[in-house]
XYZ file of C-alpha atoms in Angstrom:
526
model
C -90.619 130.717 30.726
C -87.729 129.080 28.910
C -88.755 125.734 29.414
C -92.375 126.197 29.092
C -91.166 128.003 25.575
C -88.606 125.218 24.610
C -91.475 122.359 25.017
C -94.012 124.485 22.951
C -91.624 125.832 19.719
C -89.144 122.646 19.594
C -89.810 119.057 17.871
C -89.298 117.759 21.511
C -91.998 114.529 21.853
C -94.156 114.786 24.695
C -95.796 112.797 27.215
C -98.299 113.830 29.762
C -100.769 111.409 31.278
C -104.492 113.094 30.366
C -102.687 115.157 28.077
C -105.877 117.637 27.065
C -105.494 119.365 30.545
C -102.149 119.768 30.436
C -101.859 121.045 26.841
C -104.863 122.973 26.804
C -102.536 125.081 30.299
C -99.936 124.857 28.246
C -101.042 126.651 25.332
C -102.417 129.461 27.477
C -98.859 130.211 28.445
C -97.695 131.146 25.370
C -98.016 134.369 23.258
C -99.064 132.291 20.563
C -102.215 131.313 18.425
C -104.235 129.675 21.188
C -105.853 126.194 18.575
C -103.221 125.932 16.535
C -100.722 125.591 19.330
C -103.027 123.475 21.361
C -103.056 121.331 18.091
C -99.516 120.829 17.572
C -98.784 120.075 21.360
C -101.372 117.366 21.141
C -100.047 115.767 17.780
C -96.604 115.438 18.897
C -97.964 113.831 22.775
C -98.517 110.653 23.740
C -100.678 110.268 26.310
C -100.150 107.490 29.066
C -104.064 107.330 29.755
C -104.715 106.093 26.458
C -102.361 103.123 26.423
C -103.999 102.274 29.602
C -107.348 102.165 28.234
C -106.425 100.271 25.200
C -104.613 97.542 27.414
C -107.653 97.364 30.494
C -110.744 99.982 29.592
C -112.523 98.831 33.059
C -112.445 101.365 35.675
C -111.082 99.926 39.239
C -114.877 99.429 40.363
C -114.937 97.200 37.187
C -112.137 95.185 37.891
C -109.747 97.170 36.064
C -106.549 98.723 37.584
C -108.616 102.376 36.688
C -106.717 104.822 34.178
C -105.779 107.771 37.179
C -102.132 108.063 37.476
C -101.372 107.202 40.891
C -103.370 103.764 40.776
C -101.217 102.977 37.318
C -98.268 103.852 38.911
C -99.306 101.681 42.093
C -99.255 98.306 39.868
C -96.996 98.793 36.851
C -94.377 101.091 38.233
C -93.880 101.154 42.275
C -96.270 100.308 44.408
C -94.289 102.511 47.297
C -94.373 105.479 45.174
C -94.653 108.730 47.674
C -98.401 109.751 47.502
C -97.708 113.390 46.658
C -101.993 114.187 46.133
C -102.891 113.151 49.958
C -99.470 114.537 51.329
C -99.748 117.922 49.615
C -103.699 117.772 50.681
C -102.373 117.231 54.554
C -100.169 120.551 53.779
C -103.046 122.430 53.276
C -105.042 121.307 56.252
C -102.392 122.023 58.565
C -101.889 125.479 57.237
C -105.981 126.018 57.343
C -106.566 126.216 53.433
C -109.001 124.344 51.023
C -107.794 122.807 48.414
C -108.121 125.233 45.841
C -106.757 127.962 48.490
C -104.193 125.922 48.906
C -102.599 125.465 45.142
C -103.154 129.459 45.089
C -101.408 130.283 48.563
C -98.736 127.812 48.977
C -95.055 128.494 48.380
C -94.077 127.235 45.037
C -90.677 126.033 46.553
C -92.375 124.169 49.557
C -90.951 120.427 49.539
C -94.225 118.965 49.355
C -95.290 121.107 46.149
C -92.426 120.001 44.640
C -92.846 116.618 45.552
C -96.313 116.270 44.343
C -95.477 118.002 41.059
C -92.038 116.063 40.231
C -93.752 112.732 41.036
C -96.134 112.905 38.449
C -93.635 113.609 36.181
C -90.996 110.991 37.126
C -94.233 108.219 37.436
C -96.178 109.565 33.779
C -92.342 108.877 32.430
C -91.643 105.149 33.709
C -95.420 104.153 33.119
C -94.696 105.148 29.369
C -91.710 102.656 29.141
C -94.083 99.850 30.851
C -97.692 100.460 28.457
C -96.080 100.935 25.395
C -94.460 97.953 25.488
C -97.755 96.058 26.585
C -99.830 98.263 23.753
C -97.105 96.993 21.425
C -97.173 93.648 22.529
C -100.926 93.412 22.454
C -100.608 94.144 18.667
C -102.489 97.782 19.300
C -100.231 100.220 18.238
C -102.430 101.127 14.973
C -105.518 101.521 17.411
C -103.385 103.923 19.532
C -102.201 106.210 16.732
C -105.976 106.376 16.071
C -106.937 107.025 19.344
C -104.153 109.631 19.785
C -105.185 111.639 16.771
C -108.931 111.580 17.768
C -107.740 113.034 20.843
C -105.812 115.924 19.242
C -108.632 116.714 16.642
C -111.334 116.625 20.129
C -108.479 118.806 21.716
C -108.620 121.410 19.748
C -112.503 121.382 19.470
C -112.363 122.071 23.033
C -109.902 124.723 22.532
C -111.748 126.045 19.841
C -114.966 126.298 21.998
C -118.620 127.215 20.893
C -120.194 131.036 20.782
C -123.086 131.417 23.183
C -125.862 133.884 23.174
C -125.715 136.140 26.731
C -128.444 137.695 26.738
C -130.354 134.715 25.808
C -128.918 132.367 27.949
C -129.636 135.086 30.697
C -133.270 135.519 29.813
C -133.348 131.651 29.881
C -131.623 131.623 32.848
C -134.683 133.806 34.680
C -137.444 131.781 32.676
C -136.086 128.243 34.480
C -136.150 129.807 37.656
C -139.745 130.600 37.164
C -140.837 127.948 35.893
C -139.444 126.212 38.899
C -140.654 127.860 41.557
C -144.528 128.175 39.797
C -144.151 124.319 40.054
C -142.804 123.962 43.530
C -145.823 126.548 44.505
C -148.255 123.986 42.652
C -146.799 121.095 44.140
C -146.853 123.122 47.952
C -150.781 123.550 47.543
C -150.653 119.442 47.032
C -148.734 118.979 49.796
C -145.179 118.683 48.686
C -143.265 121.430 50.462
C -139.886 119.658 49.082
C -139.950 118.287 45.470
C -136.670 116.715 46.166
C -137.795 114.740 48.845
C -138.858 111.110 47.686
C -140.682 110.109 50.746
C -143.049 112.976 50.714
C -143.470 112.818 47.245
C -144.443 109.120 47.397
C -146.957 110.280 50.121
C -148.084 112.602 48.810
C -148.585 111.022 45.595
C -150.033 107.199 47.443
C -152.832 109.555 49.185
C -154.074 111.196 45.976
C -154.493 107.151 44.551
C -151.772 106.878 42.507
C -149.883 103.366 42.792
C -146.502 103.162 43.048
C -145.238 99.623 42.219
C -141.361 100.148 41.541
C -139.053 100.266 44.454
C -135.310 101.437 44.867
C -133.137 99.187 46.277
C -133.202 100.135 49.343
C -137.180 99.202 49.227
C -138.667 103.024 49.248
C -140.871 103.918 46.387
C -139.168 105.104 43.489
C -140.906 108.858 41.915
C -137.709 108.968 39.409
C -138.742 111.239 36.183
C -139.774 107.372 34.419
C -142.259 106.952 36.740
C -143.653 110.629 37.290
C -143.827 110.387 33.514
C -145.936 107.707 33.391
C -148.461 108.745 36.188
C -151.617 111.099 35.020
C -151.748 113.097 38.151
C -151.419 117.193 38.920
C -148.808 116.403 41.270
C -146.948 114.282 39.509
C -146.535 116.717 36.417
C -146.328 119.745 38.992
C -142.791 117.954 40.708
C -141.642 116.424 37.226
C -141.504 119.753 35.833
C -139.620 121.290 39.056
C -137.137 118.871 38.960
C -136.631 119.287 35.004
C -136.117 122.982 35.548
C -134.088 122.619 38.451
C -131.781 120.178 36.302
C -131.967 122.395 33.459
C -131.082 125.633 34.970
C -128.038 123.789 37.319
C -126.383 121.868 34.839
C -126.851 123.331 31.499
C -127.816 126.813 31.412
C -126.038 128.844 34.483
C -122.555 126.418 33.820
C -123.099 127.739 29.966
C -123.409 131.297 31.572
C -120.739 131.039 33.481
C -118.110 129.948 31.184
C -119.082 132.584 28.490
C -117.912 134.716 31.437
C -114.777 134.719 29.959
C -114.323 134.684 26.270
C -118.144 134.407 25.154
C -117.648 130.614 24.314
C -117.737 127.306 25.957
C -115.225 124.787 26.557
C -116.662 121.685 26.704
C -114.532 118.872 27.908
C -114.491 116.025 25.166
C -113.095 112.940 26.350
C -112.639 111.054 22.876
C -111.819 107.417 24.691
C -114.385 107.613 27.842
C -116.440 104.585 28.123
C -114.900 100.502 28.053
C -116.547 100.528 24.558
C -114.556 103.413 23.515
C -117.480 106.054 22.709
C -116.635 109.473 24.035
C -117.935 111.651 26.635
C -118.985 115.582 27.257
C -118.592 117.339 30.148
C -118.682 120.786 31.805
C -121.007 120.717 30.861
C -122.331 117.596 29.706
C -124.087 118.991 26.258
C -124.206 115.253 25.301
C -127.256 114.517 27.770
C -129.378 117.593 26.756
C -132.874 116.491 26.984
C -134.277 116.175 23.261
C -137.858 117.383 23.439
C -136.446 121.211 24.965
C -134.939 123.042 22.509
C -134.075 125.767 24.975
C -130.703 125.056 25.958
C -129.328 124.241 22.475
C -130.597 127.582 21.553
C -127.941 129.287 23.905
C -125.052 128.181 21.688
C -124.638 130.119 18.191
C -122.541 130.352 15.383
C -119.488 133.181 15.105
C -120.306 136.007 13.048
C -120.790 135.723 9.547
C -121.311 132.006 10.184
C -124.144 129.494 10.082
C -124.185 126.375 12.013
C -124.498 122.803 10.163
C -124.474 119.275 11.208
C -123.452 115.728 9.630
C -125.340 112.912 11.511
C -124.873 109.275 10.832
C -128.136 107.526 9.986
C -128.732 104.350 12.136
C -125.001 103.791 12.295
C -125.710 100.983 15.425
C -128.164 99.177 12.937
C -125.912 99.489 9.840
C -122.782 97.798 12.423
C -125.327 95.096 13.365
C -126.181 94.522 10.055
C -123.244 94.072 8.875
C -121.376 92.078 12.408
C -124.763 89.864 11.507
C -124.198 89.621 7.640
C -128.679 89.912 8.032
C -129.396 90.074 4.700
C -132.996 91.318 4.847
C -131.236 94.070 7.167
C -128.566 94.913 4.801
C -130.928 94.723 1.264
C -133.144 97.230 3.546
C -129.949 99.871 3.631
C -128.673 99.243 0.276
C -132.404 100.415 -1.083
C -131.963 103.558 0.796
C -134.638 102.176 3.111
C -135.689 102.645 6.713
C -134.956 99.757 9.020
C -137.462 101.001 11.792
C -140.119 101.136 8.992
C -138.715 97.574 7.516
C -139.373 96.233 11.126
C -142.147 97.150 12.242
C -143.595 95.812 8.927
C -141.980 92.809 8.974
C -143.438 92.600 12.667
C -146.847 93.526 12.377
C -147.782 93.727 8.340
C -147.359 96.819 6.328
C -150.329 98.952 7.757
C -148.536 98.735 11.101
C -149.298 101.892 13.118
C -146.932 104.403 14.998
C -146.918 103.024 18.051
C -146.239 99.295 16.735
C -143.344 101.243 14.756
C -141.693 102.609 17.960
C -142.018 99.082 19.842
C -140.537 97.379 16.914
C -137.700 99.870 17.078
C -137.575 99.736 20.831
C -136.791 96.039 20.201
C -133.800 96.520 17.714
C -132.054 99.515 20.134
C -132.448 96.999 23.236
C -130.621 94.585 21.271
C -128.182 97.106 20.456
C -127.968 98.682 24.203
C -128.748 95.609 26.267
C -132.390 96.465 27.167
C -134.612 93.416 28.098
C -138.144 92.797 28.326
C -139.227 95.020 31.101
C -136.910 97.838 30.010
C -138.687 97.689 26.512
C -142.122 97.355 27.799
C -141.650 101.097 29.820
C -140.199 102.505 27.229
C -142.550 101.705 24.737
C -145.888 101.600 26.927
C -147.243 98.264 26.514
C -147.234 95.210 28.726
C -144.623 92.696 28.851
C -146.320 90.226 27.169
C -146.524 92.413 23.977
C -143.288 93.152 24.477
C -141.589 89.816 24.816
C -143.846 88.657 22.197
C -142.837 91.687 19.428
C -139.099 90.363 20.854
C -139.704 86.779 19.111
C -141.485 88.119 16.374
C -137.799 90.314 15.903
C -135.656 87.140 16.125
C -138.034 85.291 13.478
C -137.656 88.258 11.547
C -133.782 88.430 11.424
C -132.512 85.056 12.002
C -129.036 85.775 11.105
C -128.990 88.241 14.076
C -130.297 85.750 16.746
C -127.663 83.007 15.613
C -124.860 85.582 15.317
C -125.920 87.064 19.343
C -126.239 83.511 20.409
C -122.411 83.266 19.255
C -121.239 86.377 20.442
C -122.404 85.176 23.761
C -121.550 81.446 24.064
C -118.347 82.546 23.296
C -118.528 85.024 26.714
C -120.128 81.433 28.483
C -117.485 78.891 27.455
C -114.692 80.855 26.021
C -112.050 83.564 26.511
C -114.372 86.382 28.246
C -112.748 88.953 25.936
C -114.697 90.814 23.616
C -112.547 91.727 20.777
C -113.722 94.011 18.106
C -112.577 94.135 14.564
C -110.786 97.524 15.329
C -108.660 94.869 17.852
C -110.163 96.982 20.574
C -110.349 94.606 23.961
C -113.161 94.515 26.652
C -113.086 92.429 29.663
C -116.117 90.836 30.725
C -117.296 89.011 33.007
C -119.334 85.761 32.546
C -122.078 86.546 34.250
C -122.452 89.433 31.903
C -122.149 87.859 28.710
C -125.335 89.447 27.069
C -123.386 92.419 27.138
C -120.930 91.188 24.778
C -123.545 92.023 21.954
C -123.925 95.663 22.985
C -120.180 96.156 23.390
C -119.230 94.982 19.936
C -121.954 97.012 18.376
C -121.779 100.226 20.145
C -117.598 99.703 19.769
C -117.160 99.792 16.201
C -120.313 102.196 15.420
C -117.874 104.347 18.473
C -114.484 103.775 15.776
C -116.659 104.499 13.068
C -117.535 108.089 13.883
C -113.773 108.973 15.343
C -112.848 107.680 11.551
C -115.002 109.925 10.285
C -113.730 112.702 12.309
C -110.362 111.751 11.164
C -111.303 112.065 7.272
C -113.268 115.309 7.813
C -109.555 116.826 9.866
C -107.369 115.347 6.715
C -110.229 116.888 4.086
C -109.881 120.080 5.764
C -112.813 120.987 7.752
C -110.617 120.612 10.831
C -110.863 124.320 11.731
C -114.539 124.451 11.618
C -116.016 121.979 14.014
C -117.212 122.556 17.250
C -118.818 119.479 18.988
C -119.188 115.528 18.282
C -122.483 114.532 20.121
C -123.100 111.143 19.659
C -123.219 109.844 15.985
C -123.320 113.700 15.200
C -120.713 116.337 14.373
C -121.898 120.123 14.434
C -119.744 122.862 12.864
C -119.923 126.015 11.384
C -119.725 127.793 7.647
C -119.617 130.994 5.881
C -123.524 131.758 5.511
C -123.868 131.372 1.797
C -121.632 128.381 1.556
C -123.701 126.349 4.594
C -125.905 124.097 2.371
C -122.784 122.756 -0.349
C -120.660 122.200 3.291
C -122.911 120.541 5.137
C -123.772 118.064 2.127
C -119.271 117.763 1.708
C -119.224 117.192 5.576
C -121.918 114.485 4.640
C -120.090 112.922 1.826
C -116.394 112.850 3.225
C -118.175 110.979 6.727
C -119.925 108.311 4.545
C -118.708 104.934 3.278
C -119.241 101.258 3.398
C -118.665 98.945 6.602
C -118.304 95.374 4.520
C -121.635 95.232 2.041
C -123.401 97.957 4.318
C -123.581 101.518 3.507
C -122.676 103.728 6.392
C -124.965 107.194 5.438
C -124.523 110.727 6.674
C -126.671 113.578 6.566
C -125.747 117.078 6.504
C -128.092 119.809 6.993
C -128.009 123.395 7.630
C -129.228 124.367 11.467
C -128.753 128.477 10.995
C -128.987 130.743 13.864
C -128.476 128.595 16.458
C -127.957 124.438 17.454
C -131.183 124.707 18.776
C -133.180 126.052 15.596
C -133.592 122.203 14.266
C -135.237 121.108 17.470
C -137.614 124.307 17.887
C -140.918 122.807 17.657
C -143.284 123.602 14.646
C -145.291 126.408 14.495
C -148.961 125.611 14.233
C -150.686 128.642 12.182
């Protein structure tokens, strides 16, 4: 206990490679306020995985060295390093134990244990002296500070976890697993005993007339959720809403049940610096993908007692960063009215008495920009051929000129330059040349990425720190004191919004109430 207690209460600094996990342990230890511990432990870290990702963010199937420890260690440190993960792993097999048996069974003095656990201590401490020079170097030691404190203020989000309702999420729980097997029963009368099964779903669907044009690579007929979307058959609806219930009930709602096991809260796993373009991932589980036309599953997480939840959301953050990266003018004039650029478009596109579905297709057209989508990719998503589509695609580019010259750029300099994209955070992404369209998306997605952990930043130095819960996507959700809700989400709002050059970056703060999943409920028809 005395070191454990020396590392927590003294000004000691730190260094841990994936410092959340080890902190977040560490914390547990101590008979000591669980957030506010985790919190200090993470500001006074530095965290090895982080310099990595600022000097290389590929992964190793990238082309990247990868950000685990013992591949780092492999190419900056010693390559002969003892590999004390598969040696400690061979311990266990020989003694007849799983892995997890095995870290609970085995001798805490056995020389392999302490092998495996000194090595990553010894390694996380030379890899340090390597990447920070390189970070330095690199001129990235602002971007790392930032990086670091995102991490501590996502930290303790994690530590702080979110409330969820039991007995709801138990009532859900029992409503998924009906709804599944009703629509496994349905699909069973059509002849799909297994709804998991892509060959007899294909079958079964190819005999009842529907055609099947798309293919998986390996040449099979692909029934993905896209394309039983998009067919108007019994059988197709009966296995898309198996597998969406299956889904639901596996990854969301039982892992949500299962946690609150414990303390009556979830602790998501935020990864602030996740993907090459910096934007941040959630896991166990993965509240970040929830599907956004069920409100079921957000309804299982509530605020504390006494509490309402509330949410800040940036408004078209990507389009404001494009914009602005574009210095569009008809784009920017749009944003500095207080307009909305999917309305702008689609007018500019199609003439002012454009309809809703020429709306989404001209907005479909700006977000494949934005996320690399091309022509056939827009045409699904928006349901219309891909002549309309490539055609509403030109009518874009004649519509914003400035954007088409400033993506031609971005990419000729991916052809015939340095394939680096460099943001104007200084963040660095690889690419290769092949890939140069994705150049566009990268820089785009980046800084709107940098954008929102700055805002996170200013809402932890304005002091509403202690009451968030969750960044998803461009969106922060917290919690207030019930008659305070409405003035703190509108100063939640405020404090996140800004300018980005001549562009206004715009949040919105509104009040959600009883649960996250009271905005999405749909409306009641009377």
């Amino acid at each position: 206990r005395a070191p454990i207690e020396m590392l927590a209460f003294s000004e000691v600094h730190l260094v841990a490679h994936n410092a959340p996990f080890d902190m977040l342990h560490l914390a547990r230890l101590l008979d000591a306020p669980f957030v506010p511990t985790v919190t200090d432990l993470m500001s006074r870290t530095t965290d090895t995985s982080i310099l990595a990702h600022l000097i290389d963010p590929r992964e190793k199937k990238d082309g990247g060295i990868g950000h685990g420890l013992k591949n780092l260690a492999e190419e900056y440190v010693d390559p002969d390093a003892p590999d004390g993960d598969h040696e400690l792993k061979a311990v266990f097999r020989d003694l007849g134990l799983s892995v997890g048996e095995g870290f609970a069974k085995i001798d805490v003095d056995h020389p392999t244990y302490v092998l495996y656990s000194g090595m990553d201590v010894g390694l996380t401490a030379r890899l340090l002296e390597v990447l920070a020079k390189m970070v330095a170097d690199l001129g990235l030691n602002d971007l790392s500070i930032f990086e670091h404190r995102a991490q501590t203020i996502s930290t303790a989000m994690t530590a702080r976890g979110f409330k969820v309702d039991q007995v709801y999420a138990f009532a859900l729980s029992e409503d998924l697993a009906a709804e599944q097997a009703n629509a496994e029963r349905r699909a069973a009368d059509m002849g799909v005993d297994n709804c998991n099964s892509t060959a007899q779903v294909a079958a079964a669907l190819s005999a009842r007339g529907a055609v099947l044009t798309e293919t998986t690579p390996s040449g099979a007929a692909k029934v993905d959720k896209h394309v039983l979307g998009g067919i108007d058959d019994d059988l197709a609806r009966a296995v898309l809403a198996a597998k969406n219930a299956s889904k639901t009930l596996t990854a969301y709602v039982d892992p949500l049940i299962e946690a609150a096991q414990i303390d009556d809260r979830v602790h998501c796993r935020i990864r602030s610096l996740a993907a090459k373009t910096g934007r941040q991932s959630i896991s166990n589980p993965p509240l970040q993908q929830l599907p956004s036309g069920d409100h079921r599953v957000r309804a299982c997480l509530v605020p504390d007692d006494g509490m309402a939840l509330v949410a800040a959301d940036f408004s078209q953050v990507e389009f404001r960063v494009l914009a602005a990266l574009s210095n569009e003018t008809d784009m920017i004039q749009t944003f500095l009215d207080g307009g909305d650029l999917h309305d702008a478009t689609a007018a500019r596109l199609f003439g002012d008495d454009f309809t809703p579905a020429q709306r989404r297709l001209a907005k479909g057209v700006g977000f494949g920009l934005v996320y690399g989508g091309g022509v056939a990719t827009l045409a699904r998503q928006a349901g219309v051929g891909e002549f309309e589509a490539k055609l509403a695609i030109e009518k874009f580019q004649r519509a914003y000129p400035r954007v088409k010259r400033w993506t031609r750029q971005v990419v000729d300099q991916m052809k015939y330059g340095d394939p680096m994209v460099i943001t104007p955070t200084g963040r660095r992404i690889p690419l290769d040349r092949e890939f140069g369209y994705r150049a566009v998306n990268y820089q785009v997605q980046s800084l709107a990425a940098d954008l929102f952990k700055g805002a996170l930043i200013q809402l932890d130095d304005a002091g509403f720190g202690p009451h968030l819960l969750l960044p998803v996507h461009d969106e922060v959700i917290a919690q207030a004191p019930i008659e305070e809700a409405e003035a703190f989400a509108a100063d939640m709002a405020a404090e996140m919004s800004g300018t980005l050059g001549p562009v206004p970056i715009t949040a919105i703060g509104e009040v959600l109430g009883r649960s996250w999943g009271a905005k999405y409920e749909p409306a009641v028809v009377r």
